[in-house]
XYZ file of N, CA and C in Angstrom:
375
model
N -8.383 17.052 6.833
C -8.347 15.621 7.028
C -8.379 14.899 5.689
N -7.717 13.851 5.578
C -7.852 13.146 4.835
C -8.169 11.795 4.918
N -9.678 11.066 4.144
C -9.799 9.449 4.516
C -9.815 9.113 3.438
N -8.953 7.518 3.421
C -8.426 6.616 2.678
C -9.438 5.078 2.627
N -10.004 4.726 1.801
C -10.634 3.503 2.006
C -9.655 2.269 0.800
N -9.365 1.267 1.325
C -8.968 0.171 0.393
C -10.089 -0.958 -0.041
N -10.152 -1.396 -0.778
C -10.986 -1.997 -1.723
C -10.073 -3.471 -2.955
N -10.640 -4.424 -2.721
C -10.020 -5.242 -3.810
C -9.499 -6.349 -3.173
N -8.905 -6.898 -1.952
C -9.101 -8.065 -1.533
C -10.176 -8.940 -1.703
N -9.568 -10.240 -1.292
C -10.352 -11.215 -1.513
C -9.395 -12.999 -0.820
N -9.931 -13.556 -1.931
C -9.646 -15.030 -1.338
C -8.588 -15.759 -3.105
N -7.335 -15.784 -3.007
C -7.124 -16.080 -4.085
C -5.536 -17.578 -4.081
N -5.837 -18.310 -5.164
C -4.771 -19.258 -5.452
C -3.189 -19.103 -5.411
N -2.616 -19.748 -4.684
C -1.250 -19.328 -4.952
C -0.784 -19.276 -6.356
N 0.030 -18.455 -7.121
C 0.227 -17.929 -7.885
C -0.621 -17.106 -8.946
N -1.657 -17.003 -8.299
C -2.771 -15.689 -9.044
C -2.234 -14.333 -8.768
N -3.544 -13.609 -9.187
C -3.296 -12.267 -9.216
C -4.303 -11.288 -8.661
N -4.058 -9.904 -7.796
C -5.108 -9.300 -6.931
C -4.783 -7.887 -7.227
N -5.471 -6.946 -7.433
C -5.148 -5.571 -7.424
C -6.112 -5.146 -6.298
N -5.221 -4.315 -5.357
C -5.809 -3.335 -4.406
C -5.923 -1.731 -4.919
N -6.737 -1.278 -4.428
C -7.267 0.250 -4.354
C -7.112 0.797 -3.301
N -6.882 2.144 -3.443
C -6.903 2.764 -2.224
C -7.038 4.344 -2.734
N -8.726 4.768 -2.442
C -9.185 5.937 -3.100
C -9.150 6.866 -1.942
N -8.091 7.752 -1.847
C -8.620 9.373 -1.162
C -9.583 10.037 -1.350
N -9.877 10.572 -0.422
C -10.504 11.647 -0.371
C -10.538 13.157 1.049
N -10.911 14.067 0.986
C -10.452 15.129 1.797
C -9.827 16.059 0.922
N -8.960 16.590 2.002
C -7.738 17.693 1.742
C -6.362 16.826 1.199
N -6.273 16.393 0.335
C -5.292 15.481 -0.252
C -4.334 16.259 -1.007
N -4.263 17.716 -0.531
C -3.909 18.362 -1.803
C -2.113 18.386 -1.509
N -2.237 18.092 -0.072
C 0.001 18.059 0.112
C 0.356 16.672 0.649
N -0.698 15.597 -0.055
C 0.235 14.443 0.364
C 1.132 14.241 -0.793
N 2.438 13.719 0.212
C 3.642 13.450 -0.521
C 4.091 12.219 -1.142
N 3.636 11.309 0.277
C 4.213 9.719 -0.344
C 2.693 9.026 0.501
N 2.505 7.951 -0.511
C 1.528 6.819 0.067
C 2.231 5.341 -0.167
N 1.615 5.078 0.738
C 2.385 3.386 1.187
C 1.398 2.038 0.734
N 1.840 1.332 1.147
C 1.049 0.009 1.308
C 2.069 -0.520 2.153
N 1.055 -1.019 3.675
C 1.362 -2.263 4.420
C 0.786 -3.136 4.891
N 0.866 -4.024 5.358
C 0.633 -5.450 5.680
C 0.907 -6.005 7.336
N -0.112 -6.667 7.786
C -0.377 -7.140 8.976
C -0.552 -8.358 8.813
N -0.063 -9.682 9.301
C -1.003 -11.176 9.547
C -0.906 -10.835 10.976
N -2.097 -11.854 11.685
C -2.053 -11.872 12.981
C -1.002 -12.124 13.835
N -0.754 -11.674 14.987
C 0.750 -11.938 15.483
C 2.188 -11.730 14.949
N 1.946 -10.456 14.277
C 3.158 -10.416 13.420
C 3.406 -8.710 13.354
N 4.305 -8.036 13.025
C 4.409 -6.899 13.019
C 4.019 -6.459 11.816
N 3.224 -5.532 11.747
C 3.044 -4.401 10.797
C 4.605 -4.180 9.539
N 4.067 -4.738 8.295
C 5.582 -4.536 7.568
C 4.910 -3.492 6.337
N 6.201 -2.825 6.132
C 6.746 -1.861 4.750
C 6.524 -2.828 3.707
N 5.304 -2.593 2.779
C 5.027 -3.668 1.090
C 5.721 -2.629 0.391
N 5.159 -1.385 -0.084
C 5.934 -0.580 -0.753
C 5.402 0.798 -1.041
N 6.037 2.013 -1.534
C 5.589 3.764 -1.665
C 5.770 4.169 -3.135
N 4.483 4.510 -2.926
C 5.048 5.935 -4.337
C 5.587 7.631 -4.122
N 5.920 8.221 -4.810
C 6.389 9.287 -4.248
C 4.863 10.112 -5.471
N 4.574 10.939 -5.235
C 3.759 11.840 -5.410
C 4.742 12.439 -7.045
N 5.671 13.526 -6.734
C 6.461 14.513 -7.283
C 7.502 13.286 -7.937
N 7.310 12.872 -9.233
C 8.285 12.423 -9.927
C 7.991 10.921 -10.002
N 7.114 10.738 -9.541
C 6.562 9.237 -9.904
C 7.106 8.042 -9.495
N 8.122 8.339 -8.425
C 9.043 7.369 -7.981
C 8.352 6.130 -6.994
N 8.698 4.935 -7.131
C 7.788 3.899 -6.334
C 9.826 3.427 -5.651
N 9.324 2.709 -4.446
C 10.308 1.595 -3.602
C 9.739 0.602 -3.728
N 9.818 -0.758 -3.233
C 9.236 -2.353 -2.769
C 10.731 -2.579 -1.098
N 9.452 -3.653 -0.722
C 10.187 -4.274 0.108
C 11.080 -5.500 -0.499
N 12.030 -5.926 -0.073
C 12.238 -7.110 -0.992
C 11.192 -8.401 -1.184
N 10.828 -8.497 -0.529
C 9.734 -9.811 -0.044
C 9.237 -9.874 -0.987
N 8.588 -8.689 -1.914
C 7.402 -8.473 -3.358
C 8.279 -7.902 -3.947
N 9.612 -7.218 -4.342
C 9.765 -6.389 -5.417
C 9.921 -7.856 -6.566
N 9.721 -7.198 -7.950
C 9.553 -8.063 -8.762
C 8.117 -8.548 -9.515
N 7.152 -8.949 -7.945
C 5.748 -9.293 -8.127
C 5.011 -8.187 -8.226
N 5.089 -7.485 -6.815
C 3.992 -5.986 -6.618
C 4.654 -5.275 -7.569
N 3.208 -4.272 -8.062
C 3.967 -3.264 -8.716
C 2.272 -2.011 -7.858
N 3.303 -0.507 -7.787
C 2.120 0.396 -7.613
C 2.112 1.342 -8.049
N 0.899 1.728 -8.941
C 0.322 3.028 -9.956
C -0.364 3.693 -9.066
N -1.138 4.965 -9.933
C -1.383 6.059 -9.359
C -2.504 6.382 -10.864
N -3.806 6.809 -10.436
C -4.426 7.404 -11.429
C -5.166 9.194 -10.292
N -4.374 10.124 -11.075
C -4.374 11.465 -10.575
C -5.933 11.689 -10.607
N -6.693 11.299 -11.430
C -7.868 11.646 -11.882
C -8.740 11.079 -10.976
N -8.452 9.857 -10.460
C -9.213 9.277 -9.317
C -9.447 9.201 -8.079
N -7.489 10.110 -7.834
C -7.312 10.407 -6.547
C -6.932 8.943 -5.803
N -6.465 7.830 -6.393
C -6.462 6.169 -6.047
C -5.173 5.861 -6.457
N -4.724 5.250 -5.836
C -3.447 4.676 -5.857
C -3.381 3.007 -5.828
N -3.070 1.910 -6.675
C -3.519 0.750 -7.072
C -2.092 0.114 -6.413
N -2.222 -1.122 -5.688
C -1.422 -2.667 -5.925
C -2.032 -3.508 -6.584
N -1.059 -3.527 -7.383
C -1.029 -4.729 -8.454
C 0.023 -6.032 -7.884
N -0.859 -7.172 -7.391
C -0.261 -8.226 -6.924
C -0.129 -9.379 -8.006
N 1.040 -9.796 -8.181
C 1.030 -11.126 -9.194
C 1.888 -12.093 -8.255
N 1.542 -13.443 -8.801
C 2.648 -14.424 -8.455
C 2.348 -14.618 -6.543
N 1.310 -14.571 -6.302
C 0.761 -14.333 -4.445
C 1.473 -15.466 -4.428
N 1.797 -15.708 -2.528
C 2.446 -16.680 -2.112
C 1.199 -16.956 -0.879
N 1.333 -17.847 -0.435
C 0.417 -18.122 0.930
C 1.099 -16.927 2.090
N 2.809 -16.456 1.900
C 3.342 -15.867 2.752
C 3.059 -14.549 2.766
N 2.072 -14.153 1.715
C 1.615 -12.689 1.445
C -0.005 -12.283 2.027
N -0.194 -13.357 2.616
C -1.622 -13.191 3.856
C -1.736 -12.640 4.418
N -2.621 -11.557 4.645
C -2.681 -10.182 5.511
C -3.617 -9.480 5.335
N -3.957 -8.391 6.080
C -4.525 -7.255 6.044
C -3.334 -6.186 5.743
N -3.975 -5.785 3.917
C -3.632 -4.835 3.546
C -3.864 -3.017 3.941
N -3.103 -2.459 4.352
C -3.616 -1.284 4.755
C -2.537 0.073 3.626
N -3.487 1.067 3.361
C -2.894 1.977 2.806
C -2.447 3.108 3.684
N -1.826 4.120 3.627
C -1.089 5.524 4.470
C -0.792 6.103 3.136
N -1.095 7.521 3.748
C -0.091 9.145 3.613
C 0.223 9.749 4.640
N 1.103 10.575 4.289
C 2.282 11.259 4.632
C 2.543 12.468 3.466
N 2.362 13.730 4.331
C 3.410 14.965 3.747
C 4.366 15.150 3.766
N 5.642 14.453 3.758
C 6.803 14.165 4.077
C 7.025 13.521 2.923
N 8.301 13.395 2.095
C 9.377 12.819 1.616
C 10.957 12.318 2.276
N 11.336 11.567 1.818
C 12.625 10.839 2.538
C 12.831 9.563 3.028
N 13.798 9.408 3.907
C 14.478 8.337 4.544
C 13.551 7.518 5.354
N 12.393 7.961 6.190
C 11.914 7.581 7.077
C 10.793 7.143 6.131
N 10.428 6.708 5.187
C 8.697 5.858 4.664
C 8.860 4.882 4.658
N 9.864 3.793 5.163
C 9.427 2.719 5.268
C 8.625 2.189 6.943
N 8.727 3.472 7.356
C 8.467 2.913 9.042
C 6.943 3.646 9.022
N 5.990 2.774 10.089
C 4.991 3.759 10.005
C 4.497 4.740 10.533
N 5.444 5.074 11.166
C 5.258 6.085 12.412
C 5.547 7.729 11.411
N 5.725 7.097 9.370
C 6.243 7.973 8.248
C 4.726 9.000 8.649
N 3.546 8.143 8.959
C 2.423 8.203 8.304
C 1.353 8.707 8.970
N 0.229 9.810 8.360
C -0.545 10.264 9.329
C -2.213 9.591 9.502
N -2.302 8.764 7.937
C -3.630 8.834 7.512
C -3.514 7.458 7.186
N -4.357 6.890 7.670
C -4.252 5.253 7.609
C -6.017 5.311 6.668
N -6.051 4.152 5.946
C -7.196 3.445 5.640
C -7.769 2.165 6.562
N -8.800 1.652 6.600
C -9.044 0.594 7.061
C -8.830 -0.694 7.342
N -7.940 -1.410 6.520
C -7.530 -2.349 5.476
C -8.106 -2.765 4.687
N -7.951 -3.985 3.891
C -8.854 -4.798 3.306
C -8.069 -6.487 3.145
N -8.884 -7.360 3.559
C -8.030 -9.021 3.693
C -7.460 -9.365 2.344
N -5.994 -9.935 1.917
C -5.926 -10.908 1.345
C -5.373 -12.432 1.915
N -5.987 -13.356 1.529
C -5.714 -14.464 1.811
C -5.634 -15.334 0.680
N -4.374 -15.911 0.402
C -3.883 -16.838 -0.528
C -3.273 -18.077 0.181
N -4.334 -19.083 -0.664
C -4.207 -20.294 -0.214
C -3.466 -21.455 -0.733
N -2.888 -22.421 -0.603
C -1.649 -23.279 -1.101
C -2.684 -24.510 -2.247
């Protein structure tokens, strides 16, 4: 098993800046790709963006590419969003995933086996 906790929300200004966490722990030893997604109430569950494990490769959704960016510190076992430039339209519960899998299918979440909890951001106008 593997559990994921996120950490680093909060309450912030439109056009500030927020970094999320999201520290593993378990049997982490064949995850492949980890995600970040996003929930507001009444709204569907969306794809923010993945890193790939093997080769360091990240995607974005369009909505954030540009703003989000997401690292990886091996040593910590944590995988970071780095949010700049927030919009009020980026309000949500952030949630992290893995997946032993690589490919076509990580933007959907059905990629994913191991969810974290979330953690709120809310950016206000």
């Amino acid at each position: 098993q593997v559990q994921l906790v996120e950490s680093g929300g909060g309450l912030v200004q439109a056009g500030g800046s927020l970094r999320l966490s999201c520290a593993a722990s378990g049997r982490t030893f064949s995850t492949a790709t980890t995600a970040w997604f996003r929930q507001a109430p009444g709204k569907e569950r969306e794809f923010v963006g993945a890193i790939v494990w093997s080769g360091d490769v990240t995607s974005y959704a369009d909505s954030v590419k540009g703003r989000f960016t997401i690292s990886r510190d091996n040593a910590k076992n944590t995988v970071y969003l780095q949010m700049n430039s927030l919009k009020p339209d980026d309000t949500a519960v952030y949630y992290c995933a893995t997946s032993t899998r690589t490919g076509r299918g990580y933007r959907d979440s059905s990629f994913y086996t191991y969810w974290g909890q979330g953690t709120q951001v809310t950016v206000s106008s």
